[in-house]
mmCIF file of C-alpha atoms in Angstrom:
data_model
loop_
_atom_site.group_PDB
_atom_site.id
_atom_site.type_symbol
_atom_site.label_atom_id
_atom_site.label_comp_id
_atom_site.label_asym_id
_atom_site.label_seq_id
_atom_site.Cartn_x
_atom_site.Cartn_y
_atom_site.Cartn_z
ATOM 1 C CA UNK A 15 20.468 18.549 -33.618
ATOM 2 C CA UNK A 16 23.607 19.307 -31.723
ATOM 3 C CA UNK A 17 26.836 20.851 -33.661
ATOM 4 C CA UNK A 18 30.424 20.481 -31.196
ATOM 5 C CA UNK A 19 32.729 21.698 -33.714
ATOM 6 C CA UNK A 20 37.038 20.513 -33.641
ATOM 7 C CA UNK A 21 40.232 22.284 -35.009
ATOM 8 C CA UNK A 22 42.006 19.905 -35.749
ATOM 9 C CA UNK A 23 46.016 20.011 -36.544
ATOM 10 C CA UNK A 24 46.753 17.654 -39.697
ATOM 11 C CA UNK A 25 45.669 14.314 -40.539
ATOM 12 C CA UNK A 26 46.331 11.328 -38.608
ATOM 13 C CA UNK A 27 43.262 10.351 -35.991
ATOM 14 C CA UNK A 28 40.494 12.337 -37.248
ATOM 15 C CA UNK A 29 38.251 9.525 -37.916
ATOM 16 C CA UNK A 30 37.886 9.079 -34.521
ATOM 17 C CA UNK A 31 35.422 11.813 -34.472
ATOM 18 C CA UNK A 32 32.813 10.079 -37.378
ATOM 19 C CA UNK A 33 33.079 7.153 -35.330
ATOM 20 C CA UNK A 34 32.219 8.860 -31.778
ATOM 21 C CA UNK A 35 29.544 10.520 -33.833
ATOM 22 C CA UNK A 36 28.409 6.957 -34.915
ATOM 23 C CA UNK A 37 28.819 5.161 -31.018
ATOM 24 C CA UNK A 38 26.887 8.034 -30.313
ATOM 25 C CA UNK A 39 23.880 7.424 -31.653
ATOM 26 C CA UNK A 40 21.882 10.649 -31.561
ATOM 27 C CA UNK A 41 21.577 14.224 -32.864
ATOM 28 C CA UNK A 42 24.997 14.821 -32.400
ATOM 29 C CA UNK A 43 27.252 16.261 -34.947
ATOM 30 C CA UNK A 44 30.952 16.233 -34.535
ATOM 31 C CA UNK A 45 31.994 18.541 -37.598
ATOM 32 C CA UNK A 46 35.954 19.199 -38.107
ATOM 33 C CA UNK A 47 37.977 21.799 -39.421
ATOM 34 C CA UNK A 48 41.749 20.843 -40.497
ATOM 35 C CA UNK A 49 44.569 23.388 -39.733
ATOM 36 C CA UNK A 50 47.683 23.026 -40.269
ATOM 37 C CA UNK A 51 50.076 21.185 -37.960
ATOM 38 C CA UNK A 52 53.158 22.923 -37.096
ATOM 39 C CA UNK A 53 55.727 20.632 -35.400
ATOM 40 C CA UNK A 54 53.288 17.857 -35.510
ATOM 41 C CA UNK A 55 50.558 18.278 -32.507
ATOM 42 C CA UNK A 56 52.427 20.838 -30.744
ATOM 43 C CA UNK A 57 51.631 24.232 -33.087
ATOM 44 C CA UNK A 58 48.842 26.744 -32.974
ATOM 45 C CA UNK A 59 47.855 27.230 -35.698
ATOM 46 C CA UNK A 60 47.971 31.262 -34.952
ATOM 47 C CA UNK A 61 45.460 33.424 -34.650
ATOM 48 C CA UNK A 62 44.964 33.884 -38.768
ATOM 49 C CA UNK A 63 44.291 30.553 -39.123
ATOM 50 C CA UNK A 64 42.537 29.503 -36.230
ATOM 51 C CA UNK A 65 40.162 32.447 -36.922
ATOM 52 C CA UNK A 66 39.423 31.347 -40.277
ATOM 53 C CA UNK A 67 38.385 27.753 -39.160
ATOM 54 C CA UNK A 68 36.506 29.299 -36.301
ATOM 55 C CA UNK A 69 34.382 31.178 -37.901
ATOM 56 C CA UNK A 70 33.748 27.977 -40.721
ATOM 57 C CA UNK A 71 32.614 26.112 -37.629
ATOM 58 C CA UNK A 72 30.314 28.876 -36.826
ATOM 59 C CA UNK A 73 28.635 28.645 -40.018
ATOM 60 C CA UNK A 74 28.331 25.029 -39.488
ATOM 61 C CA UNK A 75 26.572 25.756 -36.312
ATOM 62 C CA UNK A 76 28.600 24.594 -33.760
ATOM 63 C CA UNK A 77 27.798 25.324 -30.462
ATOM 64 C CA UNK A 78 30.639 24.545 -28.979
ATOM 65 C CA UNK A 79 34.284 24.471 -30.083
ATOM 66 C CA UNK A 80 37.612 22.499 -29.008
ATOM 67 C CA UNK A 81 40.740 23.083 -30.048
ATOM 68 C CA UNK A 82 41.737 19.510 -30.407
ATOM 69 C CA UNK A 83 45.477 19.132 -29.864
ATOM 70 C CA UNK A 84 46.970 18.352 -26.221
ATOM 71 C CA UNK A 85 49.843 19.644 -26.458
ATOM 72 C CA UNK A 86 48.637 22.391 -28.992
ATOM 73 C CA UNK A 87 46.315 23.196 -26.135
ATOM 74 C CA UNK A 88 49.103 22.959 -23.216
ATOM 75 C CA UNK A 89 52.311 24.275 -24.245
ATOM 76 C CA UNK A 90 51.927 27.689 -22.781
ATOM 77 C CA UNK A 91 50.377 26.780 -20.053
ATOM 78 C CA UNK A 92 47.121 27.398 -18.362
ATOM 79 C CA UNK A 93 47.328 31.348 -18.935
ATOM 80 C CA UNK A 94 47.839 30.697 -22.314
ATOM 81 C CA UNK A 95 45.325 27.896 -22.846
ATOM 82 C CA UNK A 96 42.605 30.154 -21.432
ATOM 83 C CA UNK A 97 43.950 33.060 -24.199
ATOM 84 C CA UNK A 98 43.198 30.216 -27.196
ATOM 85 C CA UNK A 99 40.042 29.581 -25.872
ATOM 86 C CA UNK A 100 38.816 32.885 -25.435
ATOM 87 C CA UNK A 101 40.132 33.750 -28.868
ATOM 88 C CA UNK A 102 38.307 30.796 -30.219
ATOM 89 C CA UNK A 103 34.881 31.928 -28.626
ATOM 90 C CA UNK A 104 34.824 35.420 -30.211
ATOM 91 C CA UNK A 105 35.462 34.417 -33.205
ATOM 92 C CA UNK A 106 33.377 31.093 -33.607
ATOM 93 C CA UNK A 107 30.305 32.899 -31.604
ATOM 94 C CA UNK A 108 30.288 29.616 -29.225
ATOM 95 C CA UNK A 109 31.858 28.393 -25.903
ATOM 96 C CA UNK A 110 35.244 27.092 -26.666
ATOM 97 C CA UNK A 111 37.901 24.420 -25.177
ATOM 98 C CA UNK A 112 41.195 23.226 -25.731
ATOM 99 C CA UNK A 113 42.057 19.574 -25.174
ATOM 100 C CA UNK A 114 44.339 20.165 -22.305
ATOM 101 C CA UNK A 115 41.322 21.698 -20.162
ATOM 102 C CA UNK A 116 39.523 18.778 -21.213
ATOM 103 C CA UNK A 117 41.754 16.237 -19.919
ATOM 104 C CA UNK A 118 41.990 18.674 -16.568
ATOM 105 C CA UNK A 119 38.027 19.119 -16.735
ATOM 106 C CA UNK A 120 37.319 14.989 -17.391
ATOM 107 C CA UNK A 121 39.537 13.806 -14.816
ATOM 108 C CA UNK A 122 38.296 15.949 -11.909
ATOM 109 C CA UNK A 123 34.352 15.027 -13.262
ATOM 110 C CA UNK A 124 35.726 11.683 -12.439
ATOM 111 C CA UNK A 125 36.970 12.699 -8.807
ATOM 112 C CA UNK A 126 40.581 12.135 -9.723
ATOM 113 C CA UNK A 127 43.456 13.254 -7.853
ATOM 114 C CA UNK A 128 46.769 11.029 -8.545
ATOM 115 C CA UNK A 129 46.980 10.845 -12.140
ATOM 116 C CA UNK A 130 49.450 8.964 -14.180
ATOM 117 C CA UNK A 131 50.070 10.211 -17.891
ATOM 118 C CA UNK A 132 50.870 8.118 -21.038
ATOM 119 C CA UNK A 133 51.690 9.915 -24.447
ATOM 120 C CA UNK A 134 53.634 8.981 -27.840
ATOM 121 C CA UNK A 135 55.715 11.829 -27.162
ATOM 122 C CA UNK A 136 59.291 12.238 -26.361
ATOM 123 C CA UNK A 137 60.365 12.718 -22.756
ATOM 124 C CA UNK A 138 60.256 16.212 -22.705
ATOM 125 C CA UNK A 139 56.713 17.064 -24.255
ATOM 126 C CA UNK A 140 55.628 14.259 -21.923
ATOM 127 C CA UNK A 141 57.316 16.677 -18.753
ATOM 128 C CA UNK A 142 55.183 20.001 -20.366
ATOM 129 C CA UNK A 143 51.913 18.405 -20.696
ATOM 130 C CA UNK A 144 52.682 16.503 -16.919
ATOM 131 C CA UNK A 145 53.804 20.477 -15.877
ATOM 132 C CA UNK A 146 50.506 21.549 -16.825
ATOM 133 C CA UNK A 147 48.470 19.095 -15.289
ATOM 134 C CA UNK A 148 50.759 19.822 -11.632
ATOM 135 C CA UNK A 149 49.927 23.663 -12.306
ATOM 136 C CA UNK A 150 45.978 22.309 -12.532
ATOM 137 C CA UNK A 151 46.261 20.592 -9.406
ATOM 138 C CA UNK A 152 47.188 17.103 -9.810
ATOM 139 C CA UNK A 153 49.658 15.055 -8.233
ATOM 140 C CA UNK A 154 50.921 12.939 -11.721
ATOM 141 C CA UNK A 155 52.543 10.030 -9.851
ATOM 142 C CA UNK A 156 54.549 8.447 -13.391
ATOM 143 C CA UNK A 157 54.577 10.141 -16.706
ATOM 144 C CA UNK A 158 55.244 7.434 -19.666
ATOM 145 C CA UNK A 159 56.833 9.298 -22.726
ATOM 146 C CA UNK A 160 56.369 6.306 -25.733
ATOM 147 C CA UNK A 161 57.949 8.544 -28.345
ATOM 148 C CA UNK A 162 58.772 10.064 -29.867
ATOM 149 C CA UNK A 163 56.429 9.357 -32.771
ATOM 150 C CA UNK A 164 55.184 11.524 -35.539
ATOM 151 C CA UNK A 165 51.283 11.991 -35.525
ATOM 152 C CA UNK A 166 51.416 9.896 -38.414
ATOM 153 C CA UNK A 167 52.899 7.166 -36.426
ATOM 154 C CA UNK A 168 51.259 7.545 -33.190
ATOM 155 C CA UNK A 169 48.070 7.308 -35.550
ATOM 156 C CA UNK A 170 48.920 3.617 -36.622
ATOM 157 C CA UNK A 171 49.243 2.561 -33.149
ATOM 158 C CA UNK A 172 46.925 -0.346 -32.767
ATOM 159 C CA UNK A 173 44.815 -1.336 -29.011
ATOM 160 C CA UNK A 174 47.265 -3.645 -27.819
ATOM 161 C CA UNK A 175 50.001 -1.061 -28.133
ATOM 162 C CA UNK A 176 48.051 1.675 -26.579
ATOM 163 C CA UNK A 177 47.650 -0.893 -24.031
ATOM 164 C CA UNK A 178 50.938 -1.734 -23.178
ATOM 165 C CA UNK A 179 51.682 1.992 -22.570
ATOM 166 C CA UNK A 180 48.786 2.539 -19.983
ATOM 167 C CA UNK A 181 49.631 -1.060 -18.077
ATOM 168 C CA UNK A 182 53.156 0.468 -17.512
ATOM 169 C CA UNK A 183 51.414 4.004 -16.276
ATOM 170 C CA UNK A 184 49.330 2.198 -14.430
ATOM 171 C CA UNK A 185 52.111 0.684 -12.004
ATOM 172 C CA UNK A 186 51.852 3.075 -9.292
ATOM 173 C CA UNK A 187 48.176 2.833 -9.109
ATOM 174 C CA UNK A 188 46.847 6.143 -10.028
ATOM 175 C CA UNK A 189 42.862 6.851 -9.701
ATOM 176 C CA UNK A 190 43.654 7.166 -13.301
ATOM 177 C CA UNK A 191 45.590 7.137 -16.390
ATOM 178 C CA UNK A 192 45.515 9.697 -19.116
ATOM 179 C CA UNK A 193 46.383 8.915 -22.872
ATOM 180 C CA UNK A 194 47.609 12.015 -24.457
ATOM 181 C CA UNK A 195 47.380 12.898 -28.232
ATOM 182 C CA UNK A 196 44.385 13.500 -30.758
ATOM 183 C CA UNK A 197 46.768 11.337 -32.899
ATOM 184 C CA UNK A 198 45.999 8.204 -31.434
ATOM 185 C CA UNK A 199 42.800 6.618 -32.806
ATOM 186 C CA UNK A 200 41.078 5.243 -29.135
ATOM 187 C CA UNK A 201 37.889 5.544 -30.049
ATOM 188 C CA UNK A 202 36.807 1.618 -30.878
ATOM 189 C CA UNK A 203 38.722 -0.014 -27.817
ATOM 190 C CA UNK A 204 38.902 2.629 -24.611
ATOM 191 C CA UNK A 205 36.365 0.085 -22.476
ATOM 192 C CA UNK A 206 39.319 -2.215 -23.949
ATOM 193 C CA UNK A 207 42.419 0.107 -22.057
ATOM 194 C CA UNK A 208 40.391 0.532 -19.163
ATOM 195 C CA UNK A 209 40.367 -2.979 -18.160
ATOM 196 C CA UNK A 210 44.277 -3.030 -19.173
ATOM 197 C CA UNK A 211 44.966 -0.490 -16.863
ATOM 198 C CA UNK A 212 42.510 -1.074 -14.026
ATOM 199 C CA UNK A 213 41.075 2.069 -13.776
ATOM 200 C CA UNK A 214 39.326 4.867 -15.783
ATOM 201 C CA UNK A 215 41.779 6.145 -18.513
ATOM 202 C CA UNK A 216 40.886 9.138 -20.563
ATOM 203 C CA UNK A 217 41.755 9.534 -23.842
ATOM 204 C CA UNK A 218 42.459 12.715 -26.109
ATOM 205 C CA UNK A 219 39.898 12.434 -28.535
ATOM 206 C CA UNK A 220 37.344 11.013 -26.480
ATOM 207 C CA UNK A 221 37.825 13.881 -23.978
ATOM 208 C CA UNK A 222 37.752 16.789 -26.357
ATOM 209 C CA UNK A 223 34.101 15.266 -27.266
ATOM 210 C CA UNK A 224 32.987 14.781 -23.870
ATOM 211 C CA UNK A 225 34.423 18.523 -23.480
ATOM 212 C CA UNK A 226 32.392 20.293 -26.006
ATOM 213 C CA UNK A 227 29.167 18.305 -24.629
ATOM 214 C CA UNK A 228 29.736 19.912 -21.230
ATOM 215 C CA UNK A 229 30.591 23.038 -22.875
ATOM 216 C CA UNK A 230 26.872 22.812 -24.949
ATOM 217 C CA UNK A 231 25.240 21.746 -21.711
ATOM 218 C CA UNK A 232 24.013 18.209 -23.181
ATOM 219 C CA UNK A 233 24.053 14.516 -20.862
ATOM 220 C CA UNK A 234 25.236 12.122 -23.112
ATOM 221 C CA UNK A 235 25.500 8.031 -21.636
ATOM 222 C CA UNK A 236 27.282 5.990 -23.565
ATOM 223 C CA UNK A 237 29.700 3.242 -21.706
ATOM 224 C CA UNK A 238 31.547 2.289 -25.058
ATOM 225 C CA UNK A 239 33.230 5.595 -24.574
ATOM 226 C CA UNK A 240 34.426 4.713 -21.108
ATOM 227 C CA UNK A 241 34.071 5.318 -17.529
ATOM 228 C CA UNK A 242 34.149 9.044 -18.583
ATOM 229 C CA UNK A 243 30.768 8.957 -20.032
ATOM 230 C CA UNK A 244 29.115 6.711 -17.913
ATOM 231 C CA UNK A 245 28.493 9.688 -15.298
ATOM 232 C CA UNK A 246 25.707 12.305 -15.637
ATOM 233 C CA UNK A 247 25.185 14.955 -15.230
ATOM 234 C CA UNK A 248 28.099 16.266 -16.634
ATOM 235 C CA UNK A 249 30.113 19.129 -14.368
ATOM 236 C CA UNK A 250 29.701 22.417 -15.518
ATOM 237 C CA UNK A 251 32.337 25.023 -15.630
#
């Protein structure tokens, strides 16, 4: 059996992660730890806390861990995303991610290079998380701010919203579009966005999964979850 192991801020999408688990199929467990959310997704959850539910994902035996908030994971930028995951891998004993370098890390496993970027968030959290993704080497052609919505709103969000949002990033014809937020639930209906947008699109929670699978060195198939995990093997970083 596999253990990937998830902070993850509040309550809103989490039961994405059960039902990856389930699509899934195998001897992979997707075990979560709830931390607090501090300004809805945006807040590390410092390092008290996130030590604390680091080290009760390495008694669940996760071998890998994602910090699974995008903007949580983006805010400070790429210096500062590589300081949370470093932090997080000394104290959960296990390679560890954040969702922002899982976006970054899924889209160039799918040879992307003009990215569009669709989020529940207001204009300017839309602008940091597109900021990091420039300073990561990506030329984001539209960013689509849908928000501002609370978690707890962006988590009742049904497909055909979620849709509407990547048609409209879609315009400009990016290789592909990225859904931002671990509080959207994606996980029944991303083969479903993909053909709305005409391209790949990556989603938060899917990526954080496909993020600690690279990180734990296991090939996982499964085209329910998208274009994203249709490719093997995995790149490894």
């Amino acid at each position: 059996m596999t253990a990937l192991g998830f902070l993850y801020p509040g309550h809103a999408a989490e039961d994405d992660y059960p039902r990856i688990e389930q699509t899934l199929a195998s001897d992979i467990r997707l075990p979560l730890v709830h931390v607090p959310a501090r300004g809805g997704e945006a807040g590390w959850p410092g390092e008290v806390l996130a030590g604390e539910a680091a080290e009760e994902l390495r008694l669940s035996g996760a071998e890998a861990v994602v910090w699974a908030s995008t903007l949580g994971s983006a805010s400070g930028g790429p210096d500062e995303a590589v300081r949370q995951a470093d932090r997080l891998a000394k104290d959960a004993g296990a390679p560890a991610s954040g969702t922002a370098a899982a976006f970054v890390n899924a889209a160039r496993e799918l040879g992307m290079t003009r990215v569009s970027l669709a989020t529940p968030y207001d204009e300017a959290q839309t602008e940091t998380l597109a900021g990091y993704l420039r300073a990561a080497g990506f030329d984001v052609v539209r960013a689509v701010a849908g928000g501002p919505a609370s978690p707890a709103e962006a988590a009742g969000w049904d497909a055909e919203a979620q849709a509407k949002l990547v048609r409209e990033a879609a315009e400009p014809g990016p290789d592909g579009v990225l859904l931002a937020c671990t509080a959207l639930r994606t996980a029944a209906h991303i083969p479903q966005l993909e053909v709305a947008a005409g391209r790949p699109v990556l989603t938060a929670n899917q990526v954080s999964v496909w993020e600690a699978l690279r990180l734990a060195e296991r090939r996982v198939r499964e085209p329910a979850l998208g274009t994203l995990f249709t490719v093997l093997p995995p790149v490894r970083g």
